[in-house]
Coordinates of C-alpha atoms in Angstrom, one line a residue:
X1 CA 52.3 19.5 9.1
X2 CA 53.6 21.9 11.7
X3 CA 51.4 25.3 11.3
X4 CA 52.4 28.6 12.6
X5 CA 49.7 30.3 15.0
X6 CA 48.9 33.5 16.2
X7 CA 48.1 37.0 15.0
X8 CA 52.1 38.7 15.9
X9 CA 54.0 36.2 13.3
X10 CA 54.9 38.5 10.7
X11 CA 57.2 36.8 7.8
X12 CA 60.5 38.3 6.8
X13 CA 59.6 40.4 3.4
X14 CA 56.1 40.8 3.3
X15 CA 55.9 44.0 3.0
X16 CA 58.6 43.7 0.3
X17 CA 57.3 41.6 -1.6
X18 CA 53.7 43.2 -1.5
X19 CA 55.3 46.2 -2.9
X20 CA 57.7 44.3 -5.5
X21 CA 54.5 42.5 -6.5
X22 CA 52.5 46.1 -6.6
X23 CA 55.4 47.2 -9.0
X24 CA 55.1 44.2 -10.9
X25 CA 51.0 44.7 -11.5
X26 CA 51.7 48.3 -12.4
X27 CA 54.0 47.2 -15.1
X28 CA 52.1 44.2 -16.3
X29 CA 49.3 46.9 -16.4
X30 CA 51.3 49.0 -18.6
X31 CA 52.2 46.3 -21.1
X32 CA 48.8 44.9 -21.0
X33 CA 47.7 48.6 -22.5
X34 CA 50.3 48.2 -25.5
X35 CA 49.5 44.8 -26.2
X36 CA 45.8 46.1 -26.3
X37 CA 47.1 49.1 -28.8
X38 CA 48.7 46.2 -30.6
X39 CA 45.3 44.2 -30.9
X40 CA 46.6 41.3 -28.4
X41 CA 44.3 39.6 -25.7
X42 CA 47.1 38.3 -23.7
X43 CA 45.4 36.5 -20.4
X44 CA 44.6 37.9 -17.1
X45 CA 47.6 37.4 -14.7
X46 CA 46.5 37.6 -10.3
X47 CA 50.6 37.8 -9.4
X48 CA 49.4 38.1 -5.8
X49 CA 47.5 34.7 -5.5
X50 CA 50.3 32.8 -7.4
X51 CA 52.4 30.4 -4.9
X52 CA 56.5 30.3 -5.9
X53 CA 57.9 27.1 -5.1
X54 CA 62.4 27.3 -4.6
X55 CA 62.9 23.8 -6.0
X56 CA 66.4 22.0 -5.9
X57 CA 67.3 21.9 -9.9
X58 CA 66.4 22.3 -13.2
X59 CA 63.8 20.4 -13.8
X60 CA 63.6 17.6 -16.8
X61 CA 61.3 18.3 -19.9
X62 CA 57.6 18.8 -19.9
X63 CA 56.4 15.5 -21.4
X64 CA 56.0 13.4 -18.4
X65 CA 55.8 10.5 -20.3
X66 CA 59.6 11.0 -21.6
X67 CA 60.8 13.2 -18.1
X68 CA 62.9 11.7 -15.4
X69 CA 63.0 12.4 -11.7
X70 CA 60.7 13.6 -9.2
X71 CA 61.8 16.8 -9.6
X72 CA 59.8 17.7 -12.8
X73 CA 56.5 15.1 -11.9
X74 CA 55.9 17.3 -9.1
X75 CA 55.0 19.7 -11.7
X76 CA 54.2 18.0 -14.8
X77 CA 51.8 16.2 -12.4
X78 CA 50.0 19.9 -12.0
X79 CA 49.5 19.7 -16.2
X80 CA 49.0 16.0 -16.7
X81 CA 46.9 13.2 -14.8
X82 CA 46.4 9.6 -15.4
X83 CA 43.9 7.1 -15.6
X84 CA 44.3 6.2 -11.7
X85 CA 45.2 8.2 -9.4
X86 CA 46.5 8.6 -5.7
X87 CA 44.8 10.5 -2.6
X88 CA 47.4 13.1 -2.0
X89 CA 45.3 15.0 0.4
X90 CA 46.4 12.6 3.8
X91 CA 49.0 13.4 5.3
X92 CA 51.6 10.1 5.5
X93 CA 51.3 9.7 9.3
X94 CA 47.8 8.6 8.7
X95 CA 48.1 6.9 5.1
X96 CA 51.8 5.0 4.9
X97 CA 50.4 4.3 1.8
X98 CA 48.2 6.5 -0.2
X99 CA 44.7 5.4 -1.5
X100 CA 44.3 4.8 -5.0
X101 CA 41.2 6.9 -6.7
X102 CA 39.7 7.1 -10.0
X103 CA 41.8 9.8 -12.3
X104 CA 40.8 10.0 -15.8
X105 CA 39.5 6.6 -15.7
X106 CA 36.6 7.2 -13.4
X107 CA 36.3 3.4 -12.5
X108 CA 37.3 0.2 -14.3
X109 CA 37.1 -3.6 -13.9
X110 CA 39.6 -6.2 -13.9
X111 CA 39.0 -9.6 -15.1
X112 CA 38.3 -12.9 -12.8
X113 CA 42.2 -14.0 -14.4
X114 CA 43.8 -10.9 -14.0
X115 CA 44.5 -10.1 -17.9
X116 CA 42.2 -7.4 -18.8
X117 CA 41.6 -4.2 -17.4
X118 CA 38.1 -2.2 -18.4
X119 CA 38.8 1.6 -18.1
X120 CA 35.8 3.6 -18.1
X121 CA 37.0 7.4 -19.0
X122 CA 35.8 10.4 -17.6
X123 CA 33.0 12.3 -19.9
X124 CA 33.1 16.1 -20.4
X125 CA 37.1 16.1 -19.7
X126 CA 38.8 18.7 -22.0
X127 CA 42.3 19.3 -22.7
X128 CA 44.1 22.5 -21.7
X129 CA 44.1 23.1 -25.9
X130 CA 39.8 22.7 -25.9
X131 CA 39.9 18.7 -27.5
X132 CA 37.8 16.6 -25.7
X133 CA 39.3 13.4 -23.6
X134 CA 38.2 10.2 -24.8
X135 CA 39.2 6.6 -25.6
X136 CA 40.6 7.2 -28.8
X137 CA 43.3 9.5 -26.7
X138 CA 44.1 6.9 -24.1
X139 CA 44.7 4.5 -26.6
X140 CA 46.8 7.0 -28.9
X141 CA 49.3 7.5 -25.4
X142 CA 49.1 4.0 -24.2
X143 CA 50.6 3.2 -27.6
X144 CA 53.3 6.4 -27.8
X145 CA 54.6 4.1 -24.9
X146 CA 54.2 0.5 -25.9
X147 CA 53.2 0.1 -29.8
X148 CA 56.6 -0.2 -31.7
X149 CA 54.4 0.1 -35.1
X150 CA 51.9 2.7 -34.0
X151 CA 53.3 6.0 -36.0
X152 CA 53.2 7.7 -32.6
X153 CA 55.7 5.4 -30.5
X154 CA 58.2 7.4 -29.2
X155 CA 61.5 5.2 -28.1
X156 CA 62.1 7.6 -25.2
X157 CA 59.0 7.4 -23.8
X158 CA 58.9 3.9 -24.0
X159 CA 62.1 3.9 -22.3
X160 CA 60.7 5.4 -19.2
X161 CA 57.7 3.5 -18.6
X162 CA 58.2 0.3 -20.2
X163 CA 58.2 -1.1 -17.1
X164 CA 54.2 -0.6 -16.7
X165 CA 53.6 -2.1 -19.9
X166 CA 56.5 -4.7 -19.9
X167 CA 53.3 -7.4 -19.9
X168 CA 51.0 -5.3 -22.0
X169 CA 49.5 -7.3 -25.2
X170 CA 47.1 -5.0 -26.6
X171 CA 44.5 -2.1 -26.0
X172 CA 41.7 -1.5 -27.6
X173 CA 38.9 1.2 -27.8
X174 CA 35.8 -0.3 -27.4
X175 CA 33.5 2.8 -27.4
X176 CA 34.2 6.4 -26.5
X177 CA 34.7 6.0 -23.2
X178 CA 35.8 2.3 -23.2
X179 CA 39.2 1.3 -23.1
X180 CA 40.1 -2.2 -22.7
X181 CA 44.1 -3.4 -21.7
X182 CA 44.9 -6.5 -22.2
X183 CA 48.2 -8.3 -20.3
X184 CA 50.2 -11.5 -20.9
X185 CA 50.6 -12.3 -17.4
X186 CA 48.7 -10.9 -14.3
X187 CA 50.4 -8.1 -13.1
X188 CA 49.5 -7.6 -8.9
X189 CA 50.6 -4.2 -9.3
X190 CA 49.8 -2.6 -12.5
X191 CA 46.6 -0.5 -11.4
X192 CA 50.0 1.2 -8.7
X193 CA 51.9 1.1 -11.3
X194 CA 49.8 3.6 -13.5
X195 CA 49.7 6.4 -10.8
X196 CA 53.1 6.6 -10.2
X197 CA 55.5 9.0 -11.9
X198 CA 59.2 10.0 -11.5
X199 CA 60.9 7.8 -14.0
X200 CA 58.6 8.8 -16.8
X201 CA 54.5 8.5 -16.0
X202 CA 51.7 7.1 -18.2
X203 CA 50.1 10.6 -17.6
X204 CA 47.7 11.2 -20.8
X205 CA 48.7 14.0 -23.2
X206 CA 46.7 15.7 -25.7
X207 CA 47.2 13.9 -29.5
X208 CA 46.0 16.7 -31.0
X209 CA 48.8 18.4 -29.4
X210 CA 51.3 16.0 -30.2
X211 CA 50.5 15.8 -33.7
X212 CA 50.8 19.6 -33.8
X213 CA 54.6 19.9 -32.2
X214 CA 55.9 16.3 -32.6
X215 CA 58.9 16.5 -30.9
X216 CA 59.0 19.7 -29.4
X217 CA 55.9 18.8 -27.3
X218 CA 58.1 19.1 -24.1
X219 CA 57.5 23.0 -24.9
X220 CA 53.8 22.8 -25.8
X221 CA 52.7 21.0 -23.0
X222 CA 49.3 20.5 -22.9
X223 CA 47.0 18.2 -20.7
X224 CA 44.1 17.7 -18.5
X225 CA 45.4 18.6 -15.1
X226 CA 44.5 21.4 -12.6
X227 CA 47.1 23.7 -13.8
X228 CA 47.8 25.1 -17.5
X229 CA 51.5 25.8 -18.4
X230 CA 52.5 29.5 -19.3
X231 CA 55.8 29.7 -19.7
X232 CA 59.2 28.3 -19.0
X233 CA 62.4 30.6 -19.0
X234 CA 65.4 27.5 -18.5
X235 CA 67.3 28.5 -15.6
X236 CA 64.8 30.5 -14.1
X237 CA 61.3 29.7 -13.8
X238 CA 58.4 27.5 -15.4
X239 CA 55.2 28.8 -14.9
X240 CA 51.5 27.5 -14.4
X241 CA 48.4 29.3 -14.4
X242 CA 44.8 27.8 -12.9
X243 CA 43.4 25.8 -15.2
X244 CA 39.3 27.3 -15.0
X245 CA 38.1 24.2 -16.8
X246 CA 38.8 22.0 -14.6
X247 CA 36.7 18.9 -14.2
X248 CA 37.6 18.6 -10.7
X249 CA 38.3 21.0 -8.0
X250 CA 39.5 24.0 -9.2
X251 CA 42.7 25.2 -7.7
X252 CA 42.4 27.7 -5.0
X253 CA 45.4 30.2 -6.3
X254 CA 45.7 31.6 -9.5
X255 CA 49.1 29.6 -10.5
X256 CA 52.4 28.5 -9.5
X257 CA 55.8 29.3 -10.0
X258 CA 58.9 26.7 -10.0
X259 CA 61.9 28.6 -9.3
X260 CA 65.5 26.3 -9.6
X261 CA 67.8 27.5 -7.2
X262 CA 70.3 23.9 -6.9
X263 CA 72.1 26.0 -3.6
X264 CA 70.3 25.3 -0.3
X265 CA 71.3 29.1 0.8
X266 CA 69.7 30.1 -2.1
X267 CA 66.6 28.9 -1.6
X268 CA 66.4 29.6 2.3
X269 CA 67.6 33.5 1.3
X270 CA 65.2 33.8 -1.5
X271 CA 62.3 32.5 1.5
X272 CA 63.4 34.9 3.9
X273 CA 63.6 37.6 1.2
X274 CA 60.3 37.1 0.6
X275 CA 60.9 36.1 -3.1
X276 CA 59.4 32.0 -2.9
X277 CA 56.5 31.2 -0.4
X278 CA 57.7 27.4 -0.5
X279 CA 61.6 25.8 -0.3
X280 CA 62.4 22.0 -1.2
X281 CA 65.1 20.4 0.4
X282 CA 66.2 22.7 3.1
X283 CA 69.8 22.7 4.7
X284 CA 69.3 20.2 7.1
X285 CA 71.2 23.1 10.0
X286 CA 68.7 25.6 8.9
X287 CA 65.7 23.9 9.5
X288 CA 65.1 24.4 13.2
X289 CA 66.6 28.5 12.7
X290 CA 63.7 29.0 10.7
X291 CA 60.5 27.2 12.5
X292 CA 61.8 29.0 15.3
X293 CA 61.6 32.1 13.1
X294 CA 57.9 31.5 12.8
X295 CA 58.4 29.0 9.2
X296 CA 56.5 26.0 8.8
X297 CA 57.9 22.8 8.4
X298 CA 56.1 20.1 6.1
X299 CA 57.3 16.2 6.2
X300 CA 56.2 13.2 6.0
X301 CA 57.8 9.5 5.0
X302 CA 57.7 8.9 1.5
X303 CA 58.9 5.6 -0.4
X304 CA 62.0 7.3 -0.7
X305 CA 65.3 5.3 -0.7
X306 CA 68.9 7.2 -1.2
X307 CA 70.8 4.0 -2.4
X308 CA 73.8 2.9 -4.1
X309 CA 74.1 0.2 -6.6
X310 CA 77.2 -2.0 -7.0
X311 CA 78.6 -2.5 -10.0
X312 CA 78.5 -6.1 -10.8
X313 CA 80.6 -6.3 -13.7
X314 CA 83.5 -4.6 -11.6
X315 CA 86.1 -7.4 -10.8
X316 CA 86.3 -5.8 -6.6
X317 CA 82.7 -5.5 -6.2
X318 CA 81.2 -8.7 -7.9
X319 CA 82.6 -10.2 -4.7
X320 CA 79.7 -10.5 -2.4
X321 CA 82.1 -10.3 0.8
X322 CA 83.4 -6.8 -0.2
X323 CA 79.6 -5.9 -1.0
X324 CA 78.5 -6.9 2.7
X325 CA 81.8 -5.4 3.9
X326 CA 80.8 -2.2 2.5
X327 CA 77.1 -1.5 3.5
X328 CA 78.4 -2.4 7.7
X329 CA 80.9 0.2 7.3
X330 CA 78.5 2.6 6.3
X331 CA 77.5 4.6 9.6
X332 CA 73.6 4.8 8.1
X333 CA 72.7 6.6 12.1
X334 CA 75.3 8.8 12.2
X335 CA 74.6 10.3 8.8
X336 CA 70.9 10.7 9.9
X337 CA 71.5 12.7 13.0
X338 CA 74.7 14.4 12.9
X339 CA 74.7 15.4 9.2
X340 CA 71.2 15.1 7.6
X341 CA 70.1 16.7 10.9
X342 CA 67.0 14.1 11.2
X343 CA 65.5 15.2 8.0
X344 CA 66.0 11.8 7.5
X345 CA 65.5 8.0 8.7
X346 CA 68.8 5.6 8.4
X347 CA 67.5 2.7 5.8
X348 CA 67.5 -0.5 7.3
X349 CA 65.9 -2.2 4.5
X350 CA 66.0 -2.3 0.4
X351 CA 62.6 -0.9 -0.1
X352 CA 61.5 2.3 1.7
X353 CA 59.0 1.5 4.8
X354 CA 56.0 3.2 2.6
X355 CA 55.3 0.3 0.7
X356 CA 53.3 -2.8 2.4
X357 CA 56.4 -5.8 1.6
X358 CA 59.3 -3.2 3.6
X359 CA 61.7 -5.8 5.5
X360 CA 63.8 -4.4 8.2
X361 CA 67.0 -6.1 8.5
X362 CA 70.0 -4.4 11.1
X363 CA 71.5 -7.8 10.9
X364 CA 73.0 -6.6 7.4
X365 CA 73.0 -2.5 7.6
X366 CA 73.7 -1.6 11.1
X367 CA 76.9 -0.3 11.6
X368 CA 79.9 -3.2 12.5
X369 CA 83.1 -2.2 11.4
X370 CA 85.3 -5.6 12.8
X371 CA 82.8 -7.8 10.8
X372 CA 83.3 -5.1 7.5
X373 CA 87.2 -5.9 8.2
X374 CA 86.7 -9.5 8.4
X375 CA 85.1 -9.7 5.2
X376 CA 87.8 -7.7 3.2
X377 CA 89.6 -9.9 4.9
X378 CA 87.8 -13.6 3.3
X379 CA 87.6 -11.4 -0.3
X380 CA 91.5 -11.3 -0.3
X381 CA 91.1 -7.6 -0.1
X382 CA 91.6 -7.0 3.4
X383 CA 94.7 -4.5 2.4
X384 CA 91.8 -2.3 0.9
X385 CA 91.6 -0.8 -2.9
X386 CA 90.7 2.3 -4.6
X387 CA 86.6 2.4 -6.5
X388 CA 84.5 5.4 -7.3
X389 CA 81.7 6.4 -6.7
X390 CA 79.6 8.5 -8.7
X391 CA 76.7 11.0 -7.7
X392 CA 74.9 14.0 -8.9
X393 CA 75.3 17.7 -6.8
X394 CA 71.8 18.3 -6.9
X395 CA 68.4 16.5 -8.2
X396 CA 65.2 15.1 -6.8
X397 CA 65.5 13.3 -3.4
X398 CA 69.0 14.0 -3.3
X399 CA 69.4 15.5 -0.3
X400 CA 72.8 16.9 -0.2
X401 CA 74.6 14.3 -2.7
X402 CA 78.1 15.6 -2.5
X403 CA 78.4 16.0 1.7
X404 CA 76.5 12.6 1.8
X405 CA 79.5 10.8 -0.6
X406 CA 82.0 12.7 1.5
X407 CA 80.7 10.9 4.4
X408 CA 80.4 7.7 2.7
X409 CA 84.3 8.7 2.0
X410 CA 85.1 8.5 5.3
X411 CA 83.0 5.7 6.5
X412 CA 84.8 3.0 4.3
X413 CA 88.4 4.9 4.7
X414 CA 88.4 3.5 8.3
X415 CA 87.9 -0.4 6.7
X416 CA 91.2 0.2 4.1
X417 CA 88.8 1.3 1.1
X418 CA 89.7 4.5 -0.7
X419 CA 86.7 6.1 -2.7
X420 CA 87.0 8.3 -5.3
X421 CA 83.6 11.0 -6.2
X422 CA 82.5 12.0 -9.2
X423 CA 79.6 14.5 -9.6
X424 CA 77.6 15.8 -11.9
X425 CA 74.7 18.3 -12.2
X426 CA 71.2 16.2 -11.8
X427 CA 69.6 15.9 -15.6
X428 CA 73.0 15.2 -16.4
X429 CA 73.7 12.7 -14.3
X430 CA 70.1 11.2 -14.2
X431 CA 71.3 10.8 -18.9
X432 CA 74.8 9.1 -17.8
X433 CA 73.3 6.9 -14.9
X434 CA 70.4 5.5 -17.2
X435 CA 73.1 3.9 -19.4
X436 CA 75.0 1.7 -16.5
X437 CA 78.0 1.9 -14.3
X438 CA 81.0 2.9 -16.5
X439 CA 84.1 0.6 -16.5
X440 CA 86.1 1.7 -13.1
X441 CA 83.1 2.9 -11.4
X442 CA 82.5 0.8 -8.6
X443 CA 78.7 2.3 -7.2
X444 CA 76.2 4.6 -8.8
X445 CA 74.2 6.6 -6.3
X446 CA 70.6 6.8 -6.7
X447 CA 67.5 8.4 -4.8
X448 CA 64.2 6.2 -5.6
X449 CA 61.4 4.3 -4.6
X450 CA 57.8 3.4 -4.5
X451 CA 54.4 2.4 -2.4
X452 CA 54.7 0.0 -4.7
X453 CA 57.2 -3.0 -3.8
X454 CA 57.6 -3.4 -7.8
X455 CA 60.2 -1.1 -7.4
X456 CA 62.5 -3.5 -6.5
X457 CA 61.7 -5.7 -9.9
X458 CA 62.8 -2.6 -12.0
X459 CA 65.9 -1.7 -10.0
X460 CA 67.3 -5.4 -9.9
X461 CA 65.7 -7.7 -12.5
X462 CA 67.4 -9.1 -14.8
X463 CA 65.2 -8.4 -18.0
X464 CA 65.9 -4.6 -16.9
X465 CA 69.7 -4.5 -17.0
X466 CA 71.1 -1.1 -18.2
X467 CA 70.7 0.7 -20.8
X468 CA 67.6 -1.5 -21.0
X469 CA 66.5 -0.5 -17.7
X470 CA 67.4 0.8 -14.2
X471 CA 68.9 -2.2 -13.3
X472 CA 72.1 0.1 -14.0
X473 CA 74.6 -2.5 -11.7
X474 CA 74.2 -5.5 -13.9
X475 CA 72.8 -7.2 -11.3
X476 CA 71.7 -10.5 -12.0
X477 CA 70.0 -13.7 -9.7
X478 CA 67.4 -16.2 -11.1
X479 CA 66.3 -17.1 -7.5
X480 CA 65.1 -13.4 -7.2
X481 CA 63.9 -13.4 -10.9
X482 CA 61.6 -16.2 -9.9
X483 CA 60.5 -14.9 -6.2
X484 CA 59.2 -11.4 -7.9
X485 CA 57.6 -13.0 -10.9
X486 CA 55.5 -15.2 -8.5
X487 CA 54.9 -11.5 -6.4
X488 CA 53.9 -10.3 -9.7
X489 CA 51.3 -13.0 -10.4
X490 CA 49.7 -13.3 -7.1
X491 CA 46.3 -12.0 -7.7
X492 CA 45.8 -11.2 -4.0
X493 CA 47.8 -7.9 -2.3
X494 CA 49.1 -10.5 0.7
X495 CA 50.1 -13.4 -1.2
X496 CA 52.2 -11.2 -3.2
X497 CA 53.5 -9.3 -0.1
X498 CA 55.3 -13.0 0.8
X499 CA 56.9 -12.9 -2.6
X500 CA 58.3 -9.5 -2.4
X501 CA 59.6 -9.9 1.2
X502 CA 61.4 -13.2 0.4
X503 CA 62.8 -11.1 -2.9
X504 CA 63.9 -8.2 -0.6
X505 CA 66.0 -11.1 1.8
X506 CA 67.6 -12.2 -1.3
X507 CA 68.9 -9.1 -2.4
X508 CA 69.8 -8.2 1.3
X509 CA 71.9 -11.6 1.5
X510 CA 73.2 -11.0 -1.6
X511 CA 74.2 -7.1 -0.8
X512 CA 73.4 -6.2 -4.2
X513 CA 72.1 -2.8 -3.2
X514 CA 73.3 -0.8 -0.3
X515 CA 70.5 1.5 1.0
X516 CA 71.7 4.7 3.0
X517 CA 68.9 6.9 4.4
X518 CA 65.3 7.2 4.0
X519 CA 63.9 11.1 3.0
X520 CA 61.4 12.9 5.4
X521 CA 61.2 15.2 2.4
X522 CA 61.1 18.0 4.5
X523 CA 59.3 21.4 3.0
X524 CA 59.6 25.3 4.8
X525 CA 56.7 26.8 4.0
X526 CA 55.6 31.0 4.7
X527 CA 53.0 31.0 7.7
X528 CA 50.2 32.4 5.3
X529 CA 50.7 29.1 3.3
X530 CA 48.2 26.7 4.2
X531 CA 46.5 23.0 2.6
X532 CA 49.6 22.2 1.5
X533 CA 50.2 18.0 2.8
X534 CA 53.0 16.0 2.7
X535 CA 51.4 12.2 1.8
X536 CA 53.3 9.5 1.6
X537 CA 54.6 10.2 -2.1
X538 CA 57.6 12.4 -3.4
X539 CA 55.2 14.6 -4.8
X540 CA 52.1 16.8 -3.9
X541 CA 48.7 18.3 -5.0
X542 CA 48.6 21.9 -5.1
X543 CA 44.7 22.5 -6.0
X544 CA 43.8 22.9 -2.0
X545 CA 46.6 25.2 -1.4
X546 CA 46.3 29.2 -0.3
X547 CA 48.5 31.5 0.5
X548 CA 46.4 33.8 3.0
X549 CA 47.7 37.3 3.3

């Protein structure tokens, strides 16, 4: 990360804010005294040691189990933890991919044949509501997500992680801090698998808070994590405050605010206003105006992939010609430089480089418009045809969706093919992607990814076809069914690595995916803002961050 130095950098606001914050004490002062009068002991609030993150839209619900995108992870992750974790505190350029670590689980033990995992949990964990953590709780959210007879299944929630425990046969508690998984199949990646988030996480929630509020738990949010929630104001704000508790290291500020502002001026006025201390997703022309005004800029490479999937049930694009034909007219290096501003990589391969299987392949992405035409050409479309495409105008490594289809517009205009955009706001669009490309859509844009290369299993395998799954182009190829099931049972990281890279050839050859740019996941932060990393994951750990003014 980039870091302001100097004693003469003075950030646009300061002073404004200081006194806004001042005014702000002063009246939570006053109605700290009525509340008092009114025999309320509301809890402390330290407004200047609270960090405000500008995020780029509303964020999902606050049940990370149920919650989509990386949007809302990066803070539900603040609230909830799970049984493994990731080391968040390298910065990507020296971890490409980050280190697993012990999370509420603080070790475990896999069986000799790869079907049961041993989870020994934490002792002396609370939850944010004063219940103790224990293996009766882990087993009570492993089976919210799997058990279809457990009274606390919840369909949703299975429907965002069902992909970590597609090979689960049972759990069991074997003492109060024993939990024992048990899998059909080995499953090379399922200890990864468990620490990721985004597209729902297995993140452990309080039952005694989910027997309280059922299914309003998204507004009683209550786990382990560093951070408490306080409020949310939709629209507006959802706020955190330090959790004291902690069995870890306890945060460093007092809380954090997420602010959705979805425009990208928005965000960089309210940064110069002195309003946030943090922006996501910056305009990519404003980025260099404001190190130069004394900002810092935080990115790194995370498995971040801003794709499009085809739409295999569409009588144009279940040709495979007019797929390849497509992803060489897309001009992947122009779009990184001259419109993304090199906040970006151009994606040369289906997985994003953070994960250890990436295969880079410019023979099938890099920009050749007379082979595109050719191709047309051998479909018997070579006098081009109308699709759509369809994208959100905001959301979670999006970027800036709607200037990124625009190019894309005029990238296969010059091979005959005239494409039609439809947008929608992020959680929106995130509900109408999840159930498949509509008849008449053509390609459904997408920003994902993992370290993991599993990623690729629950974007294109068949047992994951939409609304059953991400798989939301109908995609469907038993030679890549069988390479990624022999990845998934390899019980050794390299053997598995052959697997995945001969699965990502396939659905290179096949151009069943058509991967655009990979996300720097750039981050302008004040100069007094400081231990905040970018590590090689969509999302970040706030407990080492200060804001030193």
């Amino acid at each position: 990360m980039t870091r302001c130095t100097g004693t003469t950098i003075r950030r646009p606001g300061t002073t404004d804010r200081r006194r806004a914050r001042a005014l702000l004490i002063a009246g939570l002062a006053a109605l700290l005294v009525v509340l008092a009068v009114a025999g309320c002991t509301p809890r402390a609030v330290d407004t200047g040691n609270t960090l405000v993150i500008a995020i780029e839209s509303e964020a999902d619900i606050l049940d990370p189990q149920s919650a989509g995108g990386w949007v809302t992870w990066r803070i539900n992750r603040q609230i909830f933890e799970p049984l493994v974790d990731e080391d968040l505190s390298v910065p990507s350029a020296q971890a490409p991919v980050p280190e697993l670590r012990p999370g509420l689980a603080e070790s475990w033990d896999v069986s000799p044949d790869g079907l049961e995992y041993t989870f020994h949990i934490r002792e002396g964990v609370r939850f944010h509501d004063g219940t103790l953590l224990d293996a009766e709780a882990v087993e009570y959210n492993v089976r919210r997500m799997w058990d279809k007879n457990s009274p606390q299944y919840s369909a949703k929630a299975a429907g965002q992680t069902g992909f970590v425990w597609k090979f689960t046969e049972d759990v069991r508690t074997v003492d109060d801090h024993t939990v024992i998984i048990r899998l059909t199949q080995p499953f090379s990646e399922f200890l990864r698998m468990l620490a990721q988030g985004g597209n729902g996480s297995t993140a452990i929630m309080s039952p005694a808070a989910l027997k309280t509020y059922g299914e309003d738990i998204a507004d009683h949010p209550v786990g382990t994590g560093p951070f408490m929630f306080a409020e949310r104001v939709r629209g507006e704000r959802i706020s955190l405050e330090r959790n004291p508790d902690y069995w870890g290291n306890v945060p460093e500020i007092a809380g954090v605010v997420f602010r959705p502002l979805p425009d990208a001026s928005a965000r960089t006025a309210a940064l110069r206003s002195g309003d946030v201390d943090v922006i996501a997703v910056p305009n990519p022309d404003s980025v260099d105006n404001l190190v130069d005004e004394g900002y810092q800029l935080s990115e790194g490479r995370p498995p971040h992939v801003w794709y499009l999937s085809f739409n295999m049930r569409d009588p144009i694009m279940g040709r495979k010609e007019v797929r390849q034909a497509i992803n060489l007219a897309i001009n992947r290096d122009g779009m990184a430089k001259d419109l993304l501003r090199g906040t970006v990589n151009p994606a040369y391969g289906v997985q994003a480089p953070a994960n250890s299987a990436y295969v880079e392949r410019t023979d099938a992405y890099a920009r050749n418009l007379d082979r595109a035409r050719e191709l047309l050409a051998q479909s018997g479309y070579g006098g081009g045809f109308t699709t759509t495409l369809t994208t959100s105008v905001d959301g979670s490594g999006q970027i800036i969706p709607s200037q990124m289809a625009e190019y894309l517009q005029q990238n296969l205009a010059e091979i005959g093919i005239d494409l039609e955009i439809s947008t929608q706001e992020w959680i929106s669009y995130l509900g109408v992607w999840a159930q498949g490309a509509a008849p008449g859509v053509g390609m459904a844009q997408m920003s994902w990814g993992m370290t993991s290369p599993y990623w690729l299993y629950i974007a294109t395998s068949s047992d994951l076809i939409a609304p059953n799954g991400p798989n939301v182009g109908y995609y469907s190829n038993p030679e890549l069914d069988a390479a990624m099931d022999k990845a998934l049972r390899a019980t050794d990281t390299a053997d598995a690595d052959v697997w995945w890279r001969r699965a990502n050839d396939i659905v290179t050859e096949d151009a069943a995916l058509a991967p655009v740019v990979n996300d720097k996941a750039p981050y302008i932060l004040a100069p007094y803002v400081s231990g905040f990393v970018s590590a090689s994951e969509e999302w970040y750990d706030l407990t080492e961050v200060r804001l030193e003014q």
